[in-house]
mmCIF file of C-alpha atoms in Angstrom:
data_model
loop_
_atom_site.group_PDB
_atom_site.id
_atom_site.type_symbol
_atom_site.label_atom_id
_atom_site.label_comp_id
_atom_site.label_asym_id
_atom_site.label_seq_id
_atom_site.Cartn_x
_atom_site.Cartn_y
_atom_site.Cartn_z
ATOM 1 C CA MET Z 1169 2.374 21.729 -28.928
ATOM 2 C CA THR Z 1170 -1.417 21.479 -29.195
ATOM 3 C CA LEU Z 1171 -3.668 20.090 -26.480
ATOM 4 C CA GLN Z 1172 -4.276 16.978 -28.559
ATOM 5 C CA GLU Z 1173 -0.536 16.434 -29.069
ATOM 6 C CA LEU Z 1174 0.007 16.747 -25.312
ATOM 7 C CA ALA Z 1175 -2.852 14.320 -24.617
ATOM 8 C CA ASP Z 1176 -1.442 11.866 -27.172
ATOM 9 C CA ARG Z 1177 2.047 12.118 -25.624
ATOM 10 C CA ILE Z 1178 0.674 11.411 -22.152
ATOM 11 C CA THR Z 1179 -1.440 8.483 -23.409
ATOM 12 C CA THR Z 1180 1.532 6.960 -25.247
ATOM 13 C CA ASN Z 1181 3.817 7.362 -22.250
ATOM 14 C CA LEU Z 1182 1.232 5.833 -19.891
ATOM 15 C CA GLN Z 1183 1.284 2.529 -21.733
ATOM 16 C CA ASN Z 1184 3.288 -0.207 -19.976
ATOM 17 C CA LYS Z 1185 3.810 2.007 -16.915
ATOM 18 C CA ASP Z 1186 2.757 1.244 -13.361
ATOM 19 C CA VAL Z 1187 0.984 4.350 -12.087
ATOM 20 C CA ALA Z 1188 -1.494 5.051 -9.324
ATOM 21 C CA GLU Z 1189 -5.150 5.255 -10.272
ATOM 22 C CA GLY Z 1190 -6.942 8.571 -10.443
ATOM 23 C CA LEU Z 1191 -8.211 11.454 -12.550
ATOM 24 C CA ILE Z 1192 -6.265 14.639 -13.227
ATOM 25 C CA ASP Z 1193 -7.553 17.853 -14.793
ATOM 26 C CA LEU Z 1194 -4.567 19.559 -16.418
ATOM 27 C CA HIS Z 1195 -5.712 23.119 -17.206
ATOM 28 C CA LEU Z 1196 -3.489 25.010 -19.608
ATOM 29 C CA THR Z 1197 -4.783 28.520 -18.979
ATOM 30 C CA ASP Z 1198 -4.204 29.750 -22.524
ATOM 31 C CA MET Z 1199 -5.344 26.605 -24.364
ATOM 32 C CA GLY Z 1200 -7.870 24.443 -22.519
ATOM 33 C CA HIS Z 1201 -7.894 21.224 -20.517
ATOM 34 C CA VAL Z 1202 -6.374 17.763 -20.769
ATOM 35 C CA HIS Z 1203 -8.218 15.096 -18.791
ATOM 36 C CA VAL Z 1204 -5.854 12.347 -17.660
ATOM 37 C CA ASP Z 1205 -7.403 9.053 -16.545
ATOM 38 C CA LEU Z 1206 -4.634 7.046 -14.924
ATOM 39 C CA THR Z 1207 -6.973 4.087 -14.372
ATOM 40 C CA LYS Z 1208 -7.655 3.704 -18.113
ATOM 41 C CA LYS Z 1209 -4.201 5.053 -19.056
ATOM 42 C CA THR Z 1210 -5.664 7.664 -21.384
ATOM 43 C CA ALA Z 1211 -5.619 11.420 -21.805
ATOM 44 C CA LYS Z 1212 -7.879 13.582 -23.951
ATOM 45 C CA ALA Z 1213 -8.111 17.247 -24.850
ATOM 46 C CA ALA Z 1214 -11.235 19.049 -23.644
ATOM 47 C CA ASP Z 1215 -12.766 22.512 -23.591
ATOM 48 C CA ALA Z 1216 -14.107 22.286 -20.038
ATOM 49 C CA GLY Z 1217 -12.806 21.099 -16.695
ATOM 50 C CA LEU Z 1218 -13.229 17.604 -15.339
ATOM 51 C CA GLN Z 1219 -15.869 16.974 -12.674
ATOM 52 C CA GLY Z 1220 -14.438 15.519 -9.461
ATOM 53 C CA PRO Z 1221 -10.763 15.016 -10.334
ATOM 54 C CA ASN Z 1222 -8.328 13.630 -7.757
ATOM 55 C CA SER Z 1223 -5.928 16.397 -8.770
ATOM 56 C CA TYR Z 1224 -6.156 19.728 -10.555
ATOM 57 C CA VAL Z 1225 -3.189 21.480 -12.165
ATOM 58 C CA GLU Z 1226 -3.310 25.008 -13.596
ATOM 59 C CA ILE Z 1227 -0.389 26.300 -15.674
ATOM 60 C CA SER Z 1228 0.255 28.304 -18.840
ATOM 61 C CA SER Z 1229 1.505 26.426 -21.886
ATOM 62 C CA ASP Z 1230 4.667 28.577 -21.814
ATOM 63 C CA ASN Z 1231 5.505 27.579 -18.229
ATOM 64 C CA LEU Z 1232 4.692 23.934 -18.964
ATOM 65 C CA LYS Z 1233 7.171 24.033 -21.847
ATOM 66 C CA LYS Z 1234 9.798 25.619 -19.575
ATOM 67 C CA ILE Z 1235 9.325 22.859 -16.991
ATOM 68 C CA ARG Z 1236 9.410 20.157 -19.655
ATOM 69 C CA ASP Z 1237 12.607 21.643 -21.166
ATOM 70 C CA GLY Z 1238 14.298 21.994 -17.769
ATOM 71 C CA GLN Z 1239 14.270 25.827 -17.815
ATOM 72 C CA LEU Z 1240 11.924 26.088 -14.805
ATOM 73 C CA HIS Z 1241 12.142 23.852 -11.744
ATOM 74 C CA PRO Z 1242 8.703 22.525 -10.666
ATOM 75 C CA ALA Z 1243 9.289 23.479 -7.004
ATOM 76 C CA MET Z 1244 10.155 27.052 -8.009
ATOM 77 C CA ALA Z 1245 7.062 27.160 -10.227
ATOM 78 C CA LEU Z 1246 4.930 26.159 -7.223
ATOM 79 C CA MET Z 1247 6.547 28.722 -4.917
ATOM 80 C CA THR Z 1248 6.115 31.531 -7.449
ATOM 81 C CA ARG Z 1249 2.535 30.453 -8.280
ATOM 82 C CA LYS Z 1250 3.381 29.792 -11.929
ATOM 83 C CA ILE Z 1251 1.735 26.440 -11.377
ATOM 84 C CA LYS Z 1252 -1.206 25.804 -9.086
ATOM 85 C CA VAL Z 1253 -1.941 22.311 -7.827
ATOM 86 C CA ARG Z 1254 -4.830 20.980 -5.767
ATOM 87 C CA GLY Z 1255 -5.340 17.407 -4.658
ATOM 88 C CA ASP Z 1256 -3.009 14.421 -4.829
ATOM 89 C CA LEU Z 1257 0.524 15.658 -5.552
ATOM 90 C CA GLU Z 1258 1.798 12.103 -6.119
ATOM 91 C CA LEU Z 1259 -0.510 11.721 -9.124
ATOM 92 C CA VAL Z 1260 0.623 15.061 -10.507
ATOM 93 C CA GLY Z 1261 4.263 14.022 -10.124
ATOM 94 C CA GLN Z 1262 3.655 10.828 -12.074
ATOM 95 C CA VAL Z 1263 2.060 12.710 -14.967
ATOM 96 C CA ALA Z 1264 4.829 15.340 -14.936
ATOM 97 C CA LYS Z 1265 7.385 12.576 -15.502
ATOM 98 C CA LEU Z 1266 5.316 11.226 -18.399
ATOM 99 C CA MET Z 1267 5.217 14.627 -20.129
ATOM 100 C CA LYS Z 1268 9.028 14.796 -20.142
ATOM 101 C CA SER Z 1269 9.381 11.418 -21.868
#
């Protein structure tokens, strides 16, 4: 999945959903960034990080796929540092659910 496809999936899944407001910088270490704006219900692919996000997530595209496919539990990924999260974990949890849809 490309960054743009991931951004499009998140944007589509955000529509008609009640989510908290905030900005998330999803950094796929081997691909780039996806900026998720929960206030505007949009996501876009980007080359650089987002300034002043509420949450920052760093993960490889391989580990993201494993989480999305149910092969890696998010809590185990956090404990083994396969995913790094800073900021509001509730926002990150909401976006994680949207990526599985």
